[in-house]
mmCIF file of C-alpha atoms in Angstrom:
data_model
loop_
_atom_site.group_PDB
_atom_site.id
_atom_site.type_symbol
_atom_site.label_atom_id
_atom_site.label_comp_id
_atom_site.label_asym_id
_atom_site.label_seq_id
_atom_site.Cartn_x
_atom_site.Cartn_y
_atom_site.Cartn_z
ATOM 1 C CA MET A 1 39.311 19.378 -39.647
ATOM 2 C CA LEU A 2 36.934 16.491 -38.990
ATOM 3 C CA ALA A 3 36.451 14.809 -35.601
ATOM 4 C CA LEU A 4 34.568 11.711 -34.543
ATOM 5 C CA GLY A 5 33.300 11.976 -30.973
ATOM 6 C CA ILE A 6 32.308 8.857 -29.062
ATOM 7 C CA ASP A 7 30.412 8.406 -25.798
ATOM 8 C CA PRO A 8 31.036 4.710 -25.148
ATOM 9 C CA GLY A 9 28.439 2.342 -23.735
ATOM 10 C CA THR A 10 27.161 -1.139 -24.497
ATOM 11 C CA ALA A 11 23.428 -0.396 -24.486
ATOM 12 C CA ILE A 12 23.855 3.027 -26.102
ATOM 13 C CA CYS A 13 27.054 4.217 -27.748
ATOM 14 C CA GLY A 14 26.764 7.812 -28.920
ATOM 15 C CA TYR A 15 28.693 9.059 -31.950
ATOM 16 C CA GLY A 16 29.059 12.388 -33.676
ATOM 17 C CA VAL A 17 31.096 13.520 -36.648
ATOM 18 C CA VAL A 18 31.754 17.265 -36.514
ATOM 19 C CA GLU A 19 33.616 19.450 -38.987
ATOM 20 C CA MET A 20 35.480 22.623 -38.121
ATOM 21 C CA LYS A 21 36.410 25.122 -40.830
ATOM 22 C CA GLY A 22 38.078 28.146 -39.300
ATOM 23 C CA SER A 23 35.934 28.754 -36.246
ATOM 24 C CA ILE A 24 32.733 27.369 -37.794
ATOM 25 C CA LEU A 25 31.448 24.054 -36.447
ATOM 26 C CA ARG A 26 29.083 21.876 -38.470
ATOM 27 C CA PRO A 27 27.482 18.551 -37.548
ATOM 28 C CA VAL A 28 28.083 16.014 -40.310
ATOM 29 C CA PHE A 29 26.612 12.768 -38.951
ATOM 30 C CA TYR A 30 25.438 11.804 -35.491
ATOM 31 C CA GLY A 31 23.332 9.324 -33.588
ATOM 32 C CA SER A 32 23.623 6.359 -31.292
ATOM 33 C CA ILE A 33 24.412 2.703 -31.732
ATOM 34 C CA LEU A 34 21.729 0.803 -29.841
ATOM 35 C CA THR A 35 22.096 -2.809 -28.760
ATOM 36 C CA ASP A 36 19.439 -5.057 -27.282
ATOM 37 C CA LYS A 37 19.784 -6.071 -23.639
ATOM 38 C CA ASP A 38 18.926 -9.643 -24.645
ATOM 39 C CA TRP A 39 21.947 -9.927 -26.955
ATOM 40 C CA LYS A 40 25.045 -11.722 -25.728
ATOM 41 C CA PRO A 41 27.789 -9.315 -24.602
ATOM 42 C CA GLU A 42 30.034 -10.315 -27.501
ATOM 43 C CA GLU A 43 27.216 -9.599 -29.995
ATOM 44 C CA ARG A 44 26.727 -6.133 -28.515
ATOM 45 C CA LEU A 45 30.457 -5.392 -28.676
ATOM 46 C CA ARG A 46 30.700 -6.681 -32.251
ATOM 47 C CA ARG A 47 27.875 -4.340 -33.335
ATOM 48 C CA ILE A 48 29.578 -1.348 -31.702
ATOM 49 C CA TYR A 49 32.932 -2.254 -33.243
ATOM 50 C CA GLN A 50 31.433 -2.752 -36.723
ATOM 51 C CA ASP A 51 29.392 0.444 -36.661
ATOM 52 C CA VAL A 52 32.264 2.601 -35.366
ATOM 53 C CA SER A 53 34.604 1.027 -37.940
ATOM 54 C CA ASP A 54 32.076 1.806 -40.688
ATOM 55 C CA ILE A 55 31.795 5.444 -39.568
ATOM 56 C CA ILE A 56 35.597 5.804 -39.581
ATOM 57 C CA SER A 57 35.862 4.180 -43.022
ATOM 58 C CA HIS A 58 33.121 6.343 -44.500
ATOM 59 C CA TYR A 59 34.004 9.761 -43.065
ATOM 60 C CA HIS A 60 37.797 9.479 -42.604
ATOM 61 C CA PRO A 61 37.965 11.798 -39.582
ATOM 62 C CA ASP A 62 41.284 13.380 -38.628
ATOM 63 C CA PHE A 63 40.980 11.973 -35.106
ATOM 64 C CA MET A 64 38.626 10.383 -32.623
ATOM 65 C CA SER A 65 37.674 12.109 -29.391
ATOM 66 C CA VAL A 66 36.567 9.701 -26.656
ATOM 67 C CA GLU A 67 35.227 10.206 -23.194
ATOM 68 C CA LYS A 68 37.499 8.685 -20.559
ATOM 69 C CA LEU A 69 35.981 6.052 -18.343
ATOM 70 C CA TYR A 70 34.471 7.666 -15.304
ATOM 71 C CA PHE A 71 34.254 5.196 -12.449
ATOM 72 C CA ASN A 72 32.113 6.231 -9.534
ATOM 73 C CA ARG A 73 30.557 3.447 -7.491
ATOM 74 C CA ASN A 74 28.678 1.149 -9.826
ATOM 75 C CA VAL A 75 31.066 -1.535 -11.069
ATOM 76 C CA ASN A 76 28.144 -3.223 -12.859
ATOM 77 C CA THR A 77 28.001 -0.361 -15.365
ATOM 78 C CA ALA A 78 31.722 0.458 -15.396
ATOM 79 C CA ILE A 79 32.807 -2.915 -16.774
ATOM 80 C CA PRO A 80 30.473 -2.960 -19.821
ATOM 81 C CA VAL A 81 31.340 0.682 -20.559
ATOM 82 C CA ALA A 82 35.040 -0.206 -20.386
ATOM 83 C CA GLN A 83 34.444 -3.082 -22.796
ATOM 84 C CA ALA A 84 32.624 -0.813 -25.236
ATOM 85 C CA ARG A 85 35.390 1.748 -24.912
ATOM 86 C CA GLY A 86 37.912 -0.985 -25.688
ATOM 87 C CA VAL A 87 36.283 -1.984 -28.978
ATOM 88 C CA VAL A 88 35.929 1.688 -29.944
ATOM 89 C CA LEU A 89 39.654 2.204 -29.339
ATOM 90 C CA LEU A 90 40.397 -0.984 -31.296
ATOM 91 C CA ALA A 91 38.366 0.311 -34.250
ATOM 92 C CA ALA A 92 40.436 3.507 -34.191
ATOM 93 C CA ALA A 93 43.741 1.645 -33.812
ATOM 94 C CA GLN A 94 43.012 -0.710 -36.692
ATOM 95 C CA GLN A 95 42.461 2.251 -38.994
ATOM 96 C CA GLU A 96 45.409 4.182 -37.506
ATOM 97 C CA LEU A 97 43.114 6.961 -36.325
ATOM 98 C CA PRO A 98 44.626 9.192 -33.612
ATOM 99 C CA VAL A 99 42.645 9.293 -30.361
ATOM 100 C CA LEU A 100 42.223 12.187 -27.949
ATOM 101 C CA GLU A 101 40.751 11.339 -24.543
ATOM 102 C CA PHE A 102 38.902 13.689 -22.205
ATOM 103 C CA THR A 103 37.212 13.403 -18.840
ATOM 104 C CA PRO A 104 33.506 14.208 -18.663
ATOM 105 C CA MET A 105 34.438 17.373 -16.737
ATOM 106 C CA GLN A 106 36.822 18.540 -19.504
ATOM 107 C CA ILE A 107 34.159 17.970 -22.146
ATOM 108 C CA LYS A 108 31.488 19.836 -20.178
ATOM 109 C CA LYS A 109 33.842 22.747 -19.535
ATOM 110 C CA SER A 110 34.770 22.916 -23.218
ATOM 111 C CA VAL A 111 31.173 23.196 -24.452
ATOM 112 C CA ALA A 112 29.308 24.757 -21.523
ATOM 113 C CA GLY A 113 32.024 26.780 -19.798
ATOM 114 C CA THR A 114 31.829 24.793 -16.566
ATOM 115 C CA GLY A 115 32.830 21.248 -15.696
ATOM 116 C CA THR A 116 29.758 20.918 -13.497
ATOM 117 C CA ALA A 117 27.213 21.526 -16.275
ATOM 118 C CA ASP A 118 24.234 19.191 -16.197
ATOM 119 C CA LYS A 119 22.910 17.175 -19.151
ATOM 120 C CA LYS A 120 20.387 19.859 -20.138
ATOM 121 C CA GLN A 121 23.083 22.549 -20.259
ATOM 122 C CA VAL A 122 25.358 20.367 -22.413
ATOM 123 C CA ILE A 123 22.529 19.534 -24.814
ATOM 124 C CA PHE A 124 21.506 23.197 -25.049
ATOM 125 C CA MET A 125 25.058 24.329 -25.786
ATOM 126 C CA ILE A 126 25.683 21.570 -28.344
ATOM 127 C CA GLN A 127 22.479 22.480 -30.163
ATOM 128 C CA ARG A 128 23.507 26.132 -30.123
ATOM 129 C CA LEU A 129 27.151 25.569 -31.148
ATOM 130 C CA LEU A 130 26.209 23.213 -33.981
ATOM 131 C CA GLY A 131 22.975 24.884 -35.082
ATOM 132 C CA ILE A 132 20.890 21.784 -34.383
ATOM 133 C CA ARG A 133 17.233 22.655 -33.968
ATOM 134 C CA GLU A 134 15.682 19.263 -33.281
ATOM 135 C CA LYS A 135 15.901 17.588 -29.886
ATOM 136 C CA ILE A 136 19.023 15.456 -29.548
ATOM 137 C CA ASP A 137 17.983 12.091 -28.197
ATOM 138 C CA PRO A 138 19.342 10.068 -26.496
ATOM 139 C CA ASP A 139 21.682 12.148 -24.316
ATOM 140 C CA ASP A 140 24.588 9.906 -25.353
ATOM 141 C CA THR A 141 24.438 11.424 -28.834
ATOM 142 C CA ALA A 142 24.814 14.931 -27.415
ATOM 143 C CA ASP A 143 27.684 13.701 -25.233
ATOM 144 C CA ALA A 144 29.435 12.294 -28.316
ATOM 145 C CA LEU A 145 28.966 15.569 -30.204
ATOM 146 C CA ALA A 146 30.328 17.385 -27.154
ATOM 147 C CA ALA A 147 33.376 15.090 -27.144
ATOM 148 C CA ALA A 148 33.976 15.916 -30.827
ATOM 149 C CA VAL A 149 33.654 19.667 -30.177
ATOM 150 C CA CYS A 150 36.012 19.401 -27.201
ATOM 151 C CA GLY A 151 38.516 17.492 -29.341
ATOM 152 C CA LEU A 152 38.313 20.049 -32.140
ATOM 153 C CA SER A 153 38.899 22.849 -29.669
ATOM 154 C CA GLN A 154 41.917 21.063 -28.208
ATOM 155 C CA ALA A 155 43.249 20.092 -31.645
ATOM 156 C CA ARG A 156 43.018 23.706 -32.785
ATOM 157 C CA ILE A 157 45.044 24.810 -29.759
ATOM 158 C CA LEU A 158 47.627 22.066 -30.369
ATOM 159 C CA ARG A 159 47.986 23.055 -34.025
ATOM 160 C CA MET A 160 48.356 26.730 -33.146
ATOM 161 C CA GLN A 161 51.137 25.848 -30.701
ATOM 162 C CA THR A 162 53.168 23.986 -33.319
ATOM 163 C CA LYS A 163 55.024 25.371 -36.284
ATOM 164 C CA GLY A 164 54.200 24.142 -39.746
ATOM 165 C CA GLY A 165 50.659 22.987 -38.971
ATOM 166 C CA GLN A 166 51.541 19.436 -37.985
ATOM 167 C CA SER A 167 48.752 16.886 -38.175
ATOM 168 C CA ILE A 168 47.081 15.788 -34.958
ATOM 169 C CA GLY A 169 48.625 12.331 -35.417
ATOM 170 C CA GLU A 170 52.124 13.839 -35.586
ATOM 171 C CA ILE A 171 51.496 15.966 -32.515
ATOM 172 C CA LEU A 172 50.152 13.030 -30.509
ATOM 173 C CA ASP A 173 53.041 10.795 -31.584
ATOM 174 C CA ALA A 174 55.539 13.435 -30.453
ATOM 175 C CA GLN A 175 53.789 13.743 -27.086
ATOM 176 C CA ARG A 176 53.699 9.959 -26.559
ATOM 177 C CA ASN A 177 57.301 9.418 -27.696
ATOM 178 C CA PRO A 178 59.192 12.654 -26.948
ATOM 179 C CA LEU A 179 62.632 11.085 -27.610
ATOM 180 C CA SER A 180 61.712 9.586 -30.987
ATOM 181 C CA LYS A 181 61.733 12.954 -32.787
ATOM 182 C CA ARG A 182 65.193 13.975 -31.622
#
């Protein structure tokens, strides 16, 4: 199973493609999409959309795992993050890629065992789980890898709960439209 994890942002949008075979996790491709603060907002969003679309087209993941928008107090950062998240979701929708969404707390708990893990703990655990020796920089890349790992963990549980090994897309469709399968 192959997952694309995304940590959305307009300045830095982390991505990570992770493969799971049995219980073995392997990083396939990861990094961050960086946009210049001097670019127009629409140019930044177009770059994110194009790069995410290219990753989906090249790797053909089984699903995308995206961090849900966490809104605290700073509306100035929440709006651009929401815009970036929107173009990421559009890229997935246009290629009919199923999307799993998780809160930052769910992702942290999945990889570090606690929803209150700090950035250093998440990075440490991602490096350990994926066998990455070099420093993961920026943090957004580690967050995207963590989102992919969280999604793979959840997808594995969903598949084990269904008979016949349904695809993640089939499972998600059934959850969204429970009456359509009857």
